[in-house]
Amino acid sequence: MTELEKMQRAKMYLDKLANGIDPISDREMPDDTVLNQVRLSRCLFYVSDILRQVIENGGQIGRGERVHKQPFSVTEEMRQNMYYSESPVAISQLLGVINSLIDVQVTRKLAATTVTGWLVEQGLLRVEAISDGRTHKLPTERGMQLGMTSEQRSGQYGEYDIVLYNEQAQRFIVDNLELIVKYGQDKREHH
């Protein structure tokens, strides 16, 4: 295994840990585990992003030539290797699994805002104002029928709602990745 491959594996482990998934068993970790604390998760994401930058730089620390990445795309092999959680997961956890299947050196990651924006456009999520001009997204009746639920959680900055996606909803998102990617590209072209 090359140094670059070791870095990629380490990054994959960090991403899974940051998303609350045991990188060895691919099972969701219990909510009360220390690795599911928001501050630690953010730290893991931060370190993972630094490692991503090093990987994109060919394993070299420091600035290199900027690599032009290909847009996110889905392959049949990715679909076959996709892991679906039996318990409901947040969009960040689902995208952690999806993005772990791409080569991040050459392909852009799929962003949560792209997926949730497409779900809003499809009438499966709705945008609701909360305060100070901030908004959050909640499942519509159609979204709930598809397997989306909302749960209130406590974080560093107080209470917040999180949308969870059961296995049926996860499969729906993966089955529609081409449409979601096209939606994201259309949005980018019009801005």
PDB file of C-alpha atoms in Angstrom:
ATOM      1  CA  MET A   1       0.000   0.000   0.000  1.00  0.00           C
ATOM      2  CA  THR A   2       1.424   3.378  -1.046  1.00  0.00           C
ATOM      3  CA  GLU A   3       1.572   6.398   1.260  1.00  0.00           C
ATOM      4  CA  LEU A   4      -1.181   8.057  -0.773  1.00  0.00           C
ATOM      5  CA  GLU A   5      -3.398   4.975  -0.412  1.00  0.00           C
ATOM      6  CA  LYS A   6      -2.737   4.983   3.346  1.00  0.00           C
ATOM      7  CA  MET A   7      -3.800   8.641   3.478  1.00  0.00           C
ATOM      8  CA  GLN A   8      -6.963   7.872   1.507  1.00  0.00           C
ATOM      9  CA  ARG A   9      -7.841   5.012   3.853  1.00  0.00           C
ATOM     10  CA  ALA A  10      -7.136   7.189   6.914  1.00  0.00           C
ATOM     11  CA  LYS A  11      -9.386   9.899   5.467  1.00  0.00           C
ATOM     12  CA  MET A  12     -12.154   7.362   4.816  1.00  0.00           C
ATOM     13  CA  TYR A  13     -11.897   6.209   8.455  1.00  0.00           C
ATOM     14  CA  LEU A  14     -12.000   9.821   9.696  1.00  0.00           C
ATOM     15  CA  ASP A  15     -15.057  10.585   7.525  1.00  0.00           C
ATOM     16  CA  LYS A  16     -16.914   7.554   8.817  1.00  0.00           C
ATOM     17  CA  LEU A  17     -16.025   8.337  12.436  1.00  0.00           C
ATOM     18  CA  ALA A  18     -17.100  11.968  11.959  1.00  0.00           C
ATOM     19  CA  ASN A  19     -20.426  10.720  10.556  1.00  0.00           C
ATOM     20  CA  GLY A  20     -20.993   8.406  13.519  1.00  0.00           C
ATOM     21  CA  ILE A  21     -20.164   5.186  11.674  1.00  0.00           C
ATOM     22  CA  ASP A  22     -17.752   2.529  12.892  1.00  0.00           C
ATOM     23  CA  PRO A  23     -15.223   2.361  10.011  1.00  0.00           C
ATOM     24  CA  ILE A  24     -14.475  -1.311  10.623  1.00  0.00           C
ATOM     25  CA  SER A  25     -18.017  -2.732  10.857  1.00  0.00           C
ATOM     26  CA  ASP A  26     -19.791   0.081   8.912  1.00  0.00           C
ATOM     27  CA  ARG A  27     -22.412   0.167  11.648  1.00  0.00           C
ATOM     28  CA  GLU A  28     -23.817   3.354  13.143  1.00  0.00           C
ATOM     29  CA  MET A  29     -22.351   4.088  16.561  1.00  0.00           C
ATOM     30  CA  PRO A  30     -24.647   4.607  19.572  1.00  0.00           C
ATOM     31  CA  ASP A  31     -25.641   8.233  20.222  1.00  0.00           C
ATOM     32  CA  ASP A  32     -23.980   8.204  23.641  1.00  0.00           C
ATOM     33  CA  THR A  33     -20.501   7.345  22.319  1.00  0.00           C
ATOM     34  CA  VAL A  34     -17.868  10.061  22.689  1.00  0.00           C
ATOM     35  CA  LEU A  35     -17.296  10.008  18.911  1.00  0.00           C
ATOM     36  CA  ASN A  36     -20.827  11.333  18.365  1.00  0.00           C
ATOM     37  CA  GLN A  37     -20.160  14.550  20.285  1.00  0.00           C
ATOM     38  CA  VAL A  38     -20.597  17.513  17.949  1.00  0.00           C
ATOM     39  CA  ARG A  39     -17.275  19.169  18.848  1.00  0.00           C
ATOM     40  CA  LEU A  40     -15.293  15.975  18.286  1.00  0.00           C
ATOM     41  CA  SER A  41     -17.148  15.286  15.038  1.00  0.00           C
ATOM     42  CA  ARG A  42     -16.297  18.792  13.785  1.00  0.00           C
ATOM     43  CA  CYS A  43     -12.658  18.214  14.713  1.00  0.00           C
ATOM     44  CA  LEU A  44     -12.621  14.946  12.758  1.00  0.00           C
ATOM     45  CA  PHE A  45     -14.169  16.687   9.735  1.00  0.00           C
ATOM     46  CA  TYR A  46     -11.526  19.425  10.018  1.00  0.00           C
ATOM     47  CA  VAL A  47      -8.643  16.936  10.114  1.00  0.00           C
ATOM     48  CA  SER A  48     -10.254  14.967   7.273  1.00  0.00           C
ATOM     49  CA  ASP A  49     -10.407  18.127   5.156  1.00  0.00           C
ATOM     50  CA  ILE A  50      -6.723  18.852   5.797  1.00  0.00           C
ATOM     51  CA  LEU A  51      -5.913  15.278   4.817  1.00  0.00           C
ATOM     52  CA  ARG A  52      -8.063  15.744   1.680  1.00  0.00           C
ATOM     53  CA  GLN A  53      -5.953  18.758   0.732  1.00  0.00           C
ATOM     54  CA  VAL A  54      -2.759  16.760   1.202  1.00  0.00           C
ATOM     55  CA  ILE A  55      -4.176  13.899  -0.890  1.00  0.00           C
ATOM     56  CA  GLU A  56      -5.251  16.336  -3.631  1.00  0.00           C
ATOM     57  CA  ASN A  57      -1.704  17.674  -3.583  1.00  0.00           C
ATOM     58  CA  GLY A  58      -0.382  14.202  -4.426  1.00  0.00           C
ATOM     59  CA  GLY A  59       0.492  13.472  -0.806  1.00  0.00           C
ATOM     60  CA  GLN A  60       2.655  16.578  -0.475  1.00  0.00           C
ATOM     61  CA  ILE A  61       2.103  19.027   2.352  1.00  0.00           C
ATOM     62  CA  GLY A  62       1.742  22.579   1.092  1.00  0.00           C
ATOM     63  CA  ARG A  63       0.429  24.174  -2.057  1.00  0.00           C
ATOM     64  CA  GLY A  64       0.652  22.427  -5.360  1.00  0.00           C
ATOM     65  CA  GLU A  65      -1.036  22.946  -8.660  1.00  0.00           C
ATOM     66  CA  ARG A  66      -4.788  23.241  -8.346  1.00  0.00           C
ATOM     67  CA  VAL A  67      -6.433  20.159  -9.794  1.00  0.00           C
ATOM     68  CA  HIS A  68      -9.557  20.685 -11.872  1.00  0.00           C
ATOM     69  CA  LYS A  69     -12.002  18.081 -10.635  1.00  0.00           C
ATOM     70  CA  GLN A  70     -14.639  16.304 -12.631  1.00  0.00           C
ATOM     71  CA  PRO A  71     -18.279  16.763 -11.598  1.00  0.00           C
ATOM     72  CA  PHE A  72     -19.707  14.112  -9.297  1.00  0.00           C
ATOM     73  CA  SER A  73     -21.117  11.170 -11.216  1.00  0.00           C
ATOM     74  CA  VAL A  74     -22.445   7.784 -10.252  1.00  0.00           C
ATOM     75  CA  THR A  75     -21.377   4.445 -11.670  1.00  0.00           C
ATOM     76  CA  GLU A  76     -23.002   1.031 -11.530  1.00  0.00           C
ATOM     77  CA  GLU A  77     -20.051  -0.160  -9.429  1.00  0.00           C
ATOM     78  CA  MET A  78     -20.791   2.594  -6.893  1.00  0.00           C
ATOM     79  CA  ARG A  79     -24.429   1.494  -6.680  1.00  0.00           C
ATOM     80  CA  GLN A  80     -23.356  -2.118  -6.117  1.00  0.00           C
ATOM     81  CA  ASN A  81     -20.915  -1.112  -3.365  1.00  0.00           C
ATOM     82  CA  MET A  82     -23.390   1.220  -1.654  1.00  0.00           C
ATOM     83  CA  TYR A  83     -24.052   0.574   2.032  1.00  0.00           C
ATOM     84  CA  TYR A  84     -27.541   1.353   3.306  1.00  0.00           C
ATOM     85  CA  SER A  85     -28.119   1.793   7.010  1.00  0.00           C
ATOM     86  CA  GLU A  86     -31.028  -0.135   8.477  1.00  0.00           C
ATOM     87  CA  SER A  87     -31.530   2.629  11.028  1.00  0.00           C
ATOM     88  CA  PRO A  88     -32.384   6.167   9.891  1.00  0.00           C
ATOM     89  CA  VAL A  89     -29.372   8.417   9.190  1.00  0.00           C
ATOM     90  CA  ALA A  90     -28.760  12.123   8.656  1.00  0.00           C
ATOM     91  CA  ILE A  91     -27.968  13.374   5.152  1.00  0.00           C
ATOM     92  CA  SER A  92     -24.336  13.947   6.199  1.00  0.00           C
ATOM     93  CA  GLN A  93     -23.977  10.273   7.111  1.00  0.00           C
ATOM     94  CA  LEU A  94     -25.536   9.116   3.839  1.00  0.00           C
ATOM     95  CA  LEU A  95     -23.299  11.458   1.836  1.00  0.00           C
ATOM     96  CA  GLY A  96     -20.281  10.279   3.823  1.00  0.00           C
ATOM     97  CA  VAL A  97     -20.944   6.787   2.470  1.00  0.00           C
ATOM     98  CA  ILE A  98     -21.722   7.989  -1.075  1.00  0.00           C
ATOM     99  CA  ASN A  99     -18.650  10.255  -1.232  1.00  0.00           C
ATOM    100  CA  SER A 100     -16.427   7.492   0.145  1.00  0.00           C
ATOM    101  CA  LEU A 101     -17.109   5.605  -3.113  1.00  0.00           C
ATOM    102  CA  ILE A 102     -15.574   8.268  -5.367  1.00  0.00           C
ATOM    103  CA  ASP A 103     -11.974   9.185  -6.049  1.00  0.00           C
ATOM    104  CA  VAL A 104     -11.818  12.590  -4.356  1.00  0.00           C
ATOM    105  CA  GLN A 105      -8.599  13.420  -6.189  1.00  0.00           C
ATOM    106  CA  VAL A 106     -10.402  13.683  -9.509  1.00  0.00           C
ATOM    107  CA  THR A 107     -14.114  13.992  -8.637  1.00  0.00           C
ATOM    108  CA  ARG A 108     -16.018  16.661  -6.727  1.00  0.00           C
ATOM    109  CA  LYS A 109     -17.988  15.447  -3.725  1.00  0.00           C
ATOM    110  CA  LEU A 110     -21.768  15.564  -3.737  1.00  0.00           C
ATOM    111  CA  ALA A 111     -22.902  18.333  -1.374  1.00  0.00           C
ATOM    112  CA  ALA A 112     -25.738  18.028   1.132  1.00  0.00           C
ATOM    113  CA  THR A 113     -27.211  21.340  -0.084  1.00  0.00           C
ATOM    114  CA  THR A 114     -27.520  19.879  -3.588  1.00  0.00           C
ATOM    115  CA  VAL A 115     -29.399  16.819  -2.321  1.00  0.00           C
ATOM    116  CA  THR A 116     -31.677  18.703   0.060  1.00  0.00           C
ATOM    117  CA  GLY A 117     -32.334  21.427  -2.539  1.00  0.00           C
ATOM    118  CA  TRP A 118     -33.455  18.742  -4.996  1.00  0.00           C
ATOM    119  CA  LEU A 119     -35.648  17.144  -2.301  1.00  0.00           C
ATOM    120  CA  VAL A 120     -37.283  20.545  -1.680  1.00  0.00           C
ATOM    121  CA  GLU A 121     -37.863  20.961  -5.423  1.00  0.00           C
ATOM    122  CA  GLN A 122     -39.492  17.493  -5.499  1.00  0.00           C
ATOM    123  CA  GLY A 123     -41.842  18.445  -2.653  1.00  0.00           C
ATOM    124  CA  LEU A 124     -40.313  15.957  -0.211  1.00  0.00           C
ATOM    125  CA  LEU A 125     -38.764  18.562   2.103  1.00  0.00           C
ATOM    126  CA  ARG A 126     -40.058  22.024   2.943  1.00  0.00           C
ATOM    127  CA  VAL A 127     -38.139  25.078   4.096  1.00  0.00           C
ATOM    128  CA  GLU A 128     -39.356  26.541   7.364  1.00  0.00           C
ATOM    129  CA  ALA A 129     -38.212  29.826   8.938  1.00  0.00           C
ATOM    130  CA  ILE A 130     -37.015  29.524  12.524  1.00  0.00           C
ATOM    131  CA  SER A 131     -35.478  32.831  13.690  1.00  0.00           C
ATOM    132  CA  ASP A 132     -33.047  35.595  12.767  1.00  0.00           C
ATOM    133  CA  GLY A 133     -33.662  34.896   9.074  1.00  0.00           C
ATOM    134  CA  ARG A 134     -32.441  31.313   9.522  1.00  0.00           C
ATOM    135  CA  THR A 135     -34.304  28.384   8.071  1.00  0.00           C
ATOM    136  CA  HIS A 136     -34.339  24.632   8.331  1.00  0.00           C
ATOM    137  CA  LYS A 137     -35.812  21.869   6.241  1.00  0.00           C
ATOM    138  CA  LEU A 138     -38.438  19.415   7.406  1.00  0.00           C
ATOM    139  CA  PRO A 139     -40.110  16.491   5.620  1.00  0.00           C
ATOM    140  CA  THR A 140     -43.432  17.098   3.905  1.00  0.00           C
ATOM    141  CA  GLU A 141     -46.240  14.546   4.086  1.00  0.00           C
ATOM    142  CA  ARG A 142     -44.865  12.958   0.871  1.00  0.00           C
ATOM    143  CA  GLY A 143     -41.376  12.943   2.386  1.00  0.00           C
ATOM    144  CA  MET A 144     -42.640  11.179   5.501  1.00  0.00           C
ATOM    145  CA  GLN A 145     -44.378   8.569   3.346  1.00  0.00           C
ATOM    146  CA  LEU A 146     -41.045   7.976   1.615  1.00  0.00           C
ATOM    147  CA  GLY A 147     -39.298   7.410   4.962  1.00  0.00           C
ATOM    148  CA  MET A 148     -38.050  10.807   6.097  1.00  0.00           C
ATOM    149  CA  THR A 149     -38.539  11.792   9.721  1.00  0.00           C
ATOM    150  CA  SER A 150     -37.593  14.762  11.833  1.00  0.00           C
ATOM    151  CA  GLU A 151     -36.024  14.516  15.266  1.00  0.00           C
ATOM    152  CA  GLN A 152     -35.132  17.224  17.750  1.00  0.00           C
ATOM    153  CA  ARG A 153     -31.604  17.057  19.143  1.00  0.00           C
ATOM    154  CA  SER A 154     -29.445  19.101  21.473  1.00  0.00           C
ATOM    155  CA  GLY A 155     -26.156  20.526  20.332  1.00  0.00           C
ATOM    156  CA  GLN A 156     -23.521  23.004  21.344  1.00  0.00           C
ATOM    157  CA  TYR A 157     -25.799  25.892  20.297  1.00  0.00           C
ATOM    158  CA  GLY A 158     -29.058  24.518  21.698  1.00  0.00           C
ATOM    159  CA  GLU A 159     -31.963  22.519  20.283  1.00  0.00           C
ATOM    160  CA  TYR A 160     -32.217  21.805  16.560  1.00  0.00           C
ATOM    161  CA  ASP A 161     -34.225  19.621  14.194  1.00  0.00           C
ATOM    162  CA  ILE A 162     -32.510  17.010  12.058  1.00  0.00           C
ATOM    163  CA  VAL A 163     -34.033  15.120   9.161  1.00  0.00           C
ATOM    164  CA  LEU A 164     -33.368  11.393   9.180  1.00  0.00           C
ATOM    165  CA  TYR A 165     -33.634   9.088   6.171  1.00  0.00           C
ATOM    166  CA  ASN A 166     -34.660   5.449   6.586  1.00  0.00           C
ATOM    167  CA  GLU A 167     -33.356   2.746   4.239  1.00  0.00           C
ATOM    168  CA  GLN A 168     -36.170   3.344   1.715  1.00  0.00           C
ATOM    169  CA  ALA A 169     -35.391   7.081   1.603  1.00  0.00           C
ATOM    170  CA  GLN A 170     -31.640   6.369   1.311  1.00  0.00           C
ATOM    171  CA  ARG A 171     -32.299   4.080  -1.664  1.00  0.00           C
ATOM    172  CA  PHE A 172     -34.568   6.727  -3.235  1.00  0.00           C
ATOM    173  CA  ILE A 173     -31.749   9.290  -3.073  1.00  0.00           C
ATOM    174  CA  VAL A 174     -29.190   6.875  -4.549  1.00  0.00           C
ATOM    175  CA  ASP A 175     -31.656   5.810  -7.274  1.00  0.00           C
ATOM    176  CA  ASN A 176     -32.051   9.481  -8.239  1.00  0.00           C
ATOM    177  CA  LEU A 177     -28.405  10.578  -8.068  1.00  0.00           C
ATOM    178  CA  GLU A 178     -28.255  11.437 -11.782  1.00  0.00           C
ATOM    179  CA  LEU A 179     -31.237  13.816 -11.414  1.00  0.00           C
ATOM    180  CA  ILE A 180     -29.771  15.291  -8.229  1.00  0.00           C
ATOM    181  CA  VAL A 181     -26.400  15.916  -9.936  1.00  0.00           C
ATOM    182  CA  LYS A 182     -28.164  17.528 -12.924  1.00  0.00           C
ATOM    183  CA  TYR A 183     -30.136  19.742 -10.522  1.00  0.00           C
ATOM    184  CA  GLY A 184     -26.852  20.836  -8.876  1.00  0.00           C
ATOM    185  CA  GLN A 185     -25.215  21.563 -12.241  1.00  0.00           C
ATOM    186  CA  ASP A 186     -28.249  23.589 -13.396  1.00  0.00           C
ATOM    187  CA  LYS A 187     -28.133  25.602 -10.161  1.00  0.00           C
ATOM    188  CA  ARG A 188     -24.396  26.294 -10.621  1.00  0.00           C
ATOM    189  CA  GLU A 189     -24.890  27.425 -14.230  1.00  0.00           C
ATOM    190  CA  HIS A 190     -27.611  29.897 -13.247  1.00  0.00           C
ATOM    191  CA  HIS A 191     -25.568  31.534 -10.490  1.00  0.00           C
TER     192      HIS A 191
END
